[in-house]
mmCIF file of C-alpha atoms in Angstrom:
data_model
loop_
_atom_site.group_PDB
_atom_site.id
_atom_site.type_symbol
_atom_site.label_atom_id
_atom_site.label_comp_id
_atom_site.label_asym_id
_atom_site.label_seq_id
_atom_site.Cartn_x
_atom_site.Cartn_y
_atom_site.Cartn_z
ATOM 1 C CA MET A 1 5.925 -3.836 24.506
ATOM 2 C CA ASN A 2 3.079 -5.541 26.357
ATOM 3 C CA SER A 3 2.161 -8.819 24.616
ATOM 4 C CA ASP A 4 -1.576 -8.127 24.955
ATOM 5 C CA TYR A 5 -1.050 -4.825 23.202
ATOM 6 C CA GLU A 6 0.930 -6.541 20.433
ATOM 7 C CA VAL A 7 -1.828 -9.088 19.906
ATOM 8 C CA GLN A 8 -4.467 -6.379 19.817
ATOM 9 C CA ILE A 9 -2.616 -4.202 17.366
ATOM 10 C CA GLU A 10 -1.922 -7.176 15.073
ATOM 11 C CA GLN A 11 -5.635 -7.994 15.099
ATOM 12 C CA GLU A 12 -6.508 -4.379 14.348
ATOM 13 C CA TRP A 13 -3.919 -4.367 11.542
ATOM 14 C CA GLU A 14 -5.442 -7.427 9.875
ATOM 15 C CA GLU A 15 -8.885 -5.822 10.058
ATOM 16 C CA PHE A 16 -7.438 -2.579 8.722
ATOM 17 C CA LYS A 17 -5.924 -4.351 5.706
ATOM 18 C CA LYS A 18 -9.131 -6.248 5.030
ATOM 19 C CA ASN A 19 -11.089 -2.988 4.803
ATOM 20 C CA GLU A 20 -8.454 -1.074 2.832
ATOM 21 C CA VAL A 21 -9.769 1.043 -0.041
ATOM 22 C CA TYR A 22 -7.799 1.548 -3.229
ATOM 23 C CA PRO A 23 -8.093 4.389 -5.760
ATOM 24 C CA ASN A 24 -8.926 3.363 -9.332
ATOM 25 C CA ILE A 25 -6.532 4.755 -11.952
ATOM 26 C CA LEU A 26 -7.646 4.553 -15.584
ATOM 27 C CA LEU A 27 -4.864 4.466 -18.186
ATOM 28 C CA LEU A 28 -5.633 5.720 -21.696
ATOM 29 C CA GLY A 29 -3.489 5.911 -24.809
ATOM 30 C CA MET A 30 -2.503 3.878 -27.828
ATOM 31 C CA THR A 31 -0.656 0.573 -27.623
ATOM 32 C CA GLY A 32 3.065 1.063 -27.023
ATOM 33 C CA CYS A 33 2.724 4.562 -25.583
ATOM 34 C CA GLY A 34 4.558 3.615 -22.385
ATOM 35 C CA LYS A 35 1.712 2.865 -19.971
ATOM 36 C CA SER A 36 3.321 -0.276 -18.585
ATOM 37 C CA SER A 37 6.711 1.405 -18.096
ATOM 38 C CA LEU A 38 5.027 4.307 -16.319
ATOM 39 C CA ILE A 39 3.257 1.979 -13.875
ATOM 40 C CA ASN A 40 6.453 0.015 -13.326
ATOM 41 C CA THR A 41 8.345 3.221 -12.535
ATOM 42 C CA VAL A 42 5.725 4.681 -10.190
ATOM 43 C CA PHE A 43 4.353 1.582 -8.469
ATOM 44 C CA GLY A 44 7.043 -1.022 -9.014
ATOM 45 C CA GLY A 45 5.219 -3.555 -11.150
ATOM 46 C CA ALA A 46 4.779 -3.679 -14.905
ATOM 47 C CA LEU A 47 1.291 -4.478 -16.175
ATOM 48 C CA ALA A 48 2.598 -7.083 -18.601
ATOM 49 C CA GLU A 49 4.107 -9.047 -15.720
ATOM 50 C CA VAL A 50 0.890 -9.257 -13.672
ATOM 51 C CA ASN A 51 -1.423 -12.210 -14.202
ATOM 52 C CA ASP A 52 -4.016 -11.519 -11.496
ATOM 53 C CA THR A 53 -6.408 -9.377 -13.498
ATOM 54 C CA THR A 54 -10.143 -8.903 -13.573
ATOM 55 C CA PRO A 55 -11.674 -8.979 -17.080
ATOM 56 C CA GLU A 56 -13.787 -5.904 -17.801
ATOM 57 C CA THR A 57 -16.051 -4.943 -20.688
ATOM 58 C CA GLN A 58 -15.172 -3.221 -23.968
ATOM 59 C CA GLY A 59 -11.432 -3.804 -23.808
ATOM 60 C CA PHE A 60 -10.731 -2.739 -20.221
ATOM 61 C CA LYS A 61 -8.613 -4.843 -17.870
ATOM 62 C CA LYS A 62 -8.362 -4.230 -14.135
ATOM 63 C CA PHE A 63 -5.215 -5.002 -12.128
ATOM 64 C CA GLU A 64 -6.369 -5.120 -8.514
ATOM 65 C CA GLY A 65 -4.140 -3.757 -5.786
ATOM 66 C CA LYS A 66 -4.998 -6.601 -3.426
ATOM 67 C CA ASN A 67 -3.379 -8.980 -5.936
ATOM 68 C CA THR A 68 -0.491 -6.824 -7.124
ATOM 69 C CA GLY A 69 0.481 -5.353 -3.742
ATOM 70 C CA GLN A 70 0.513 -1.861 -5.261
ATOM 71 C CA HIS A 71 -2.270 -0.337 -3.075
ATOM 72 C CA VAL A 72 -3.976 1.014 -6.206
ATOM 73 C CA ASN A 73 -6.246 -0.524 -8.817
ATOM 74 C CA ILE A 74 -4.911 -0.009 -12.341
ATOM 75 C CA ILE A 75 -7.419 -0.133 -15.197
ATOM 76 C CA ASP A 76 -5.709 -0.525 -18.543
ATOM 77 C CA SER A 77 -7.578 0.182 -21.768
ATOM 78 C CA LYS A 78 -6.872 -1.164 -25.216
ATOM 79 C CA GLY A 79 -5.398 1.376 -27.594
ATOM 80 C CA TYR A 80 -7.758 3.240 -29.872
ATOM 81 C CA GLU A 81 -5.942 1.828 -32.891
ATOM 82 C CA LEU A 82 -7.435 -1.568 -31.955
ATOM 83 C CA GLU A 83 -10.907 -0.280 -32.744
ATOM 84 C CA HIS A 84 -10.141 -1.177 -36.375
ATOM 85 C CA ASN A 85 -12.497 0.736 -38.664
ATOM 86 C CA GLU A 86 -15.028 1.701 -36.010
ATOM 87 C CA GLY A 87 -13.240 4.955 -35.281
ATOM 88 C CA LEU A 88 -13.383 7.765 -32.776
ATOM 89 C CA ASN A 89 -17.105 7.745 -32.030
ATOM 90 C CA ASN A 90 -17.101 4.069 -31.110
ATOM 91 C CA TYR A 91 -14.020 4.401 -28.907
ATOM 92 C CA VAL A 92 -15.349 7.441 -27.046
ATOM 93 C CA SER A 93 -18.813 5.916 -26.724
ATOM 94 C CA ASN A 94 -17.372 2.766 -25.155
ATOM 95 C CA LEU A 95 -15.178 4.832 -22.852
ATOM 96 C CA LYS A 96 -18.067 7.012 -21.673
ATOM 97 C CA ALA A 97 -20.268 3.965 -21.132
ATOM 98 C CA TYR A 98 -17.545 2.320 -19.076
ATOM 99 C CA ILE A 99 -17.044 5.404 -16.898
ATOM 100 C CA ASP A 100 -20.811 5.815 -16.440
ATOM 101 C CA SER A 101 -21.182 2.196 -15.379
ATOM 102 C CA LYS A 102 -18.678 2.704 -12.548
ATOM 103 C CA ASN A 103 -20.094 5.978 -11.233
ATOM 104 C CA GLY A 104 -21.289 5.818 -7.640
ATOM 105 C CA THR A 105 -19.731 2.399 -7.018
ATOM 106 C CA GLU A 106 -16.501 1.227 -5.396
ATOM 107 C CA ASN A 107 -15.136 0.956 -8.947
ATOM 108 C CA GLU A 108 -15.614 4.654 -9.691
ATOM 109 C CA ILE A 109 -12.730 6.210 -11.617
ATOM 110 C CA HIS A 110 -10.634 8.412 -9.338
ATOM 111 C CA LEU A 111 -7.744 9.324 -11.657
ATOM 112 C CA VAL A 112 -7.186 9.274 -15.419
ATOM 113 C CA TRP A 113 -3.691 9.268 -16.899
ATOM 114 C CA TYR A 114 -3.774 9.814 -20.663
ATOM 115 C CA CYS A 115 -0.398 8.685 -21.993
ATOM 116 C CA ILE A 116 1.149 10.003 -25.202
ATOM 117 C CA SER A 117 4.612 8.958 -26.332
ATOM 118 C CA VAL A 118 6.925 11.642 -27.696
ATOM 119 C CA ALA A 119 9.041 8.950 -29.378
ATOM 120 C CA GLY A 120 7.017 9.216 -32.593
ATOM 121 C CA LYS A 121 7.875 12.950 -32.812
ATOM 122 C CA ARG A 122 4.315 13.694 -33.954
ATOM 123 C CA ILE A 123 1.173 13.829 -31.871
ATOM 124 C CA GLN A 124 -1.654 11.805 -33.409
ATOM 125 C CA ASP A 125 -4.854 13.567 -34.484
ATOM 126 C CA MET A 126 -6.780 10.760 -32.801
ATOM 127 C CA ASP A 127 -5.168 11.588 -29.460
ATOM 128 C CA ILE A 128 -6.281 15.203 -29.735
ATOM 129 C CA SER A 129 -9.805 14.211 -30.768
ATOM 130 C CA ILE A 130 -10.127 11.764 -27.877
ATOM 131 C CA LEU A 131 -8.711 14.271 -25.389
ATOM 132 C CA LYS A 132 -11.263 16.865 -26.487
ATOM 133 C CA GLU A 133 -14.109 14.418 -25.992
ATOM 134 C CA VAL A 134 -12.945 12.819 -22.771
ATOM 135 C CA SER A 135 -11.947 16.082 -21.094
ATOM 136 C CA ASN A 136 -15.582 17.174 -21.344
ATOM 137 C CA ILE A 137 -16.850 14.243 -19.281
ATOM 138 C CA GLU A 138 -17.897 16.060 -16.131
ATOM 139 C CA ARG A 139 -17.110 13.270 -13.672
ATOM 140 C CA ILE A 140 -13.484 12.888 -14.690
ATOM 141 C CA LYS A 141 -12.430 16.220 -16.205
ATOM 142 C CA ASP A 142 -10.850 17.390 -12.930
ATOM 143 C CA LYS A 143 -9.246 13.996 -12.319
ATOM 144 C CA MET A 144 -7.537 13.734 -15.678
ATOM 145 C CA CYS A 145 -4.045 14.649 -16.800
ATOM 146 C CA VAL A 146 -1.839 14.041 -19.824
ATOM 147 C CA VAL A 147 1.429 12.161 -19.350
ATOM 148 C CA LEU A 148 4.034 12.618 -22.069
ATOM 149 C CA THR A 149 6.066 9.414 -21.920
ATOM 150 C CA LYS A 150 9.431 8.324 -23.322
ATOM 151 C CA CYS A 151 10.816 11.839 -23.006
ATOM 152 C CA ASP A 152 14.297 10.310 -22.807
ATOM 153 C CA GLU A 153 13.929 9.874 -26.586
ATOM 154 C CA ASP A 154 13.401 13.615 -27.026
ATOM 155 C CA ASP A 155 16.243 16.006 -27.875
ATOM 156 C CA GLU A 156 18.362 17.615 -25.168
ATOM 157 C CA ILE A 157 16.064 20.598 -24.687
ATOM 158 C CA GLY A 158 12.840 18.581 -24.817
ATOM 159 C CA SER A 159 11.500 20.454 -27.844
ATOM 160 C CA VAL A 160 9.171 17.636 -28.967
ATOM 161 C CA ALA A 161 7.532 17.359 -25.537
ATOM 162 C CA GLU A 162 7.147 21.129 -25.351
ATOM 163 C CA LYS A 163 5.503 21.144 -28.770
ATOM 164 C CA PHE A 164 3.140 18.343 -27.697
ATOM 165 C CA LYS A 165 2.229 20.294 -24.559
ATOM 166 C CA GLU A 166 1.540 23.414 -26.596
ATOM 167 C CA ILE A 167 -0.757 21.470 -28.921
ATOM 168 C CA VAL A 168 -2.635 19.846 -26.025
ATOM 169 C CA ASP A 169 -3.066 23.236 -24.319
ATOM 170 C CA ASN A 170 -4.324 24.909 -27.493
ATOM 171 C CA GLU A 171 -6.710 22.107 -28.441
ATOM 172 C CA THR A 172 -8.222 21.457 -25.006
ATOM 173 C CA GLY A 173 -8.397 24.943 -23.511
ATOM 174 C CA GLY A 174 -5.266 24.684 -21.390
ATOM 175 C CA PHE A 175 -6.918 23.304 -18.241
ATOM 176 C CA LEU A 176 -5.450 19.798 -18.471
ATOM 177 C CA ARG A 177 -2.229 19.297 -16.550
ATOM 178 C CA VAL A 178 0.560 17.928 -18.736
ATOM 179 C CA PHE A 179 3.552 16.107 -17.268
ATOM 180 C CA GLN A 180 6.769 15.089 -19.030
ATOM 181 C CA VAL A 181 8.184 11.815 -17.725
ATOM 182 C CA SER A 182 10.803 9.202 -18.426
ATOM 183 C CA HIS A 183 11.338 5.728 -16.996
ATOM 184 C CA LEU A 184 15.041 6.481 -16.563
ATOM 185 C CA LYS A 185 15.998 7.162 -12.943
ATOM 186 C CA GLU A 186 18.588 9.691 -14.057
ATOM 187 C CA LEU A 187 15.967 11.610 -16.087
ATOM 188 C CA PRO A 188 12.700 11.635 -14.095
ATOM 189 C CA LEU A 189 11.682 15.104 -15.320
ATOM 190 C CA GLU A 190 8.186 15.804 -13.894
ATOM 191 C CA LEU A 191 7.458 12.351 -12.490
ATOM 192 C CA GLU A 192 7.379 13.645 -8.913
ATOM 193 C CA ASN A 193 4.982 16.411 -9.961
ATOM 194 C CA LEU A 194 2.671 13.840 -11.549
ATOM 195 C CA ILE A 195 2.641 11.761 -8.373
ATOM 196 C CA CYS A 196 2.029 14.746 -6.092
ATOM 197 C CA TRP A 197 -0.737 16.118 -8.342
ATOM 198 C CA SER A 198 -2.431 12.721 -8.388
ATOM 199 C CA ALA A 199 -2.321 12.465 -4.595
ATOM 200 C CA GLU A 200 -3.866 15.928 -4.281
ATOM 201 C CA GLN A 201 -6.858 14.915 -6.433
ATOM 202 C CA LEU A 202 -7.780 12.134 -3.996
ATOM 203 C CA THR A 203 -10.022 13.848 -1.463
ATOM 204 C CA ASP A 204 -10.752 10.614 0.416
ATOM 205 C CA GLU A 205 -8.102 10.374 3.133
ATOM 206 C CA ASP A 206 -7.877 6.567 3.074
ATOM 207 C CA MET A 207 -7.493 6.487 -0.723
ATOM 208 C CA ARG A 208 -4.835 9.144 -0.580
ATOM 209 C CA VAL A 209 -2.878 7.104 1.967
ATOM 210 C CA SER A 210 -3.227 4.024 -0.271
ATOM 211 C CA PHE A 211 -1.923 5.932 -3.289
ATOM 212 C CA VAL A 212 1.053 7.343 -1.394
ATOM 213 C CA ALA A 213 1.785 3.890 0.040
ATOM 214 C CA GLY A 214 1.646 2.324 -3.416
ATOM 215 C CA GLN A 215 3.918 4.756 -5.197
ATOM 216 C CA LYS A 216 7.579 3.805 -4.922
ATOM 217 C CA TRP A 217 9.176 6.946 -6.328
ATOM 218 C CA SER A 218 8.783 9.786 -3.838
ATOM 219 C CA LEU A 219 10.076 9.214 -0.305
ATOM 220 C CA GLU A 220 9.414 12.885 0.411
ATOM 221 C CA LEU A 221 5.717 12.423 -0.334
ATOM 222 C CA LYS A 222 5.624 9.433 2.021
ATOM 223 C CA LYS A 223 7.169 11.577 4.767
ATOM 224 C CA GLU A 224 4.639 14.361 4.146
ATOM 225 C CA GLU A 225 1.755 11.902 4.239
ATOM 226 C CA ALA A 226 3.027 10.344 7.469
ATOM 227 C CA ASN A 227 3.084 13.823 9.011
ATOM 228 C CA ARG A 228 -0.508 14.347 7.817
ATOM 229 C CA VAL A 229 -1.543 11.104 9.502
ATOM 230 C CA ILE A 230 0.159 12.176 12.743
ATOM 231 C CA ASN A 231 -1.392 15.658 12.675
ATOM 232 C CA LEU A 232 -4.862 14.233 12.083
ATOM 233 C CA ALA A 233 -4.381 11.849 15.004
ATOM 234 C CA VAL A 234 -3.195 14.659 17.278
ATOM 235 C CA ALA A 235 -6.229 16.752 16.330
ATOM 236 C CA ALA A 236 -8.576 13.827 16.920
ATOM 237 C CA ALA A 237 -6.989 13.061 20.277
ATOM 238 C CA GLY A 238 -7.287 16.709 21.274
ATOM 239 C CA ALA A 239 -10.970 16.736 20.343
ATOM 240 C CA ALA A 240 -11.554 13.531 22.299
ATOM 241 C CA THR A 241 -10.079 14.958 25.486
ATOM 242 C CA ILE A 242 -12.370 17.984 25.290
ATOM 243 C CA VAL A 243 -15.394 15.734 25.808
ATOM 244 C CA PRO A 244 -16.156 15.428 29.559
ATOM 245 C CA LEU A 245 -15.296 12.137 31.235
ATOM 246 C CA PRO A 246 -16.328 9.344 31.271
ATOM 247 C CA ILE A 247 -17.204 9.742 27.547
ATOM 248 C CA ALA A 248 -13.617 10.526 26.543
ATOM 249 C CA THR A 249 -12.236 7.229 27.821
ATOM 250 C CA SER A 250 -8.823 5.730 27.158
ATOM 251 C CA PRO A 251 -10.209 3.176 24.611
ATOM 252 C CA ALA A 252 -11.140 6.102 22.349
ATOM 253 C CA LEU A 253 -7.602 7.433 22.518
ATOM 254 C CA VAL A 254 -6.153 3.965 21.960
ATOM 255 C CA ALA A 255 -8.290 3.615 18.818
ATOM 256 C CA ILE A 256 -6.883 6.922 17.529
ATOM 257 C CA GLN A 257 -3.371 5.711 18.290
ATOM 258 C CA PHE A 258 -3.994 2.437 16.465
ATOM 259 C CA ARG A 259 -5.201 4.260 13.360
ATOM 260 C CA MET A 260 -2.206 6.586 13.415
ATOM 261 C CA VAL A 261 0.297 3.719 13.725
ATOM 262 C CA MET A 262 -1.483 1.750 11.004
ATOM 263 C CA GLY A 263 -1.511 4.760 8.681
ATOM 264 C CA ILE A 264 2.217 5.339 9.117
ATOM 265 C CA THR A 265 2.928 1.627 8.675
ATOM 266 C CA LYS A 266 0.932 1.558 5.454
ATOM 267 C CA VAL A 267 2.435 4.751 4.010
ATOM 268 C CA PHE A 268 5.953 3.351 4.236
ATOM 269 C CA GLY A 269 4.977 0.000 2.771
ATOM 270 C CA PHE A 270 5.508 -2.238 5.809
ATOM 271 C CA GLN A 271 3.657 -5.536 5.477
ATOM 272 C CA ASN A 272 2.981 -6.206 9.168
ATOM 273 C CA MET A 273 2.888 -4.392 12.475
ATOM 274 C CA SER A 274 5.794 -6.388 13.945
ATOM 275 C CA THR A 275 8.061 -4.098 11.931
ATOM 276 C CA LEU A 276 7.237 -1.283 14.338
ATOM 277 C CA THR A 277 6.835 -3.247 17.576
#
């Protein structure tokens, strides 16, 4: 490959990485419900093992993708049981205030994963109460799902998880998606469905690419996203050639090619362009 081209594409790659946008994923649920294991399974890095965090208000802690290498920002929340005697209203009020404070900014919440462990065999009343309240917040209601964790501790037919799902459906109107997951590779259950659903909720193309790049579970989703990147580039190149010359010049097509190559590189988790050159 021409050395000038290699230099140019490396420069474009560095600029591309500098301007990368990450989706913000808010994790909810009580302490010990499996949030860290879920993140470790999906993105390849447990929250407890990450030190580069940004302190937030009211018990929220942000793990930034630029520090963790996960291509997503994870916002962990303290469990509601840590509210001591202040109860449901205080927890929900703090949560709503936090979400409101991020609206319209680069820190806006893009996905909410509400985690409930099936290991306790009984769904907590507090979980149901919080779900009812939070699922009515207009800005996040369509971005929120329930993740039933530790399903490897369920019985062979998953009766506890099914009962939890039935309760969640009945108490919240049935519009919240519920996914059963396990951190065991041999028992992933609906982990792939959770990842695909989450990607579909991200309408911003760059954020979607970041999410797919960050997740380490589904190679098939990475392939699908790479095909999306290619198809978008082909469409853009076709549109560019329709414009009469000299407007549709080769630099415009080169820019489209750069973006396509960068998108594919990012989706598959390569750290530099030399991998493809």
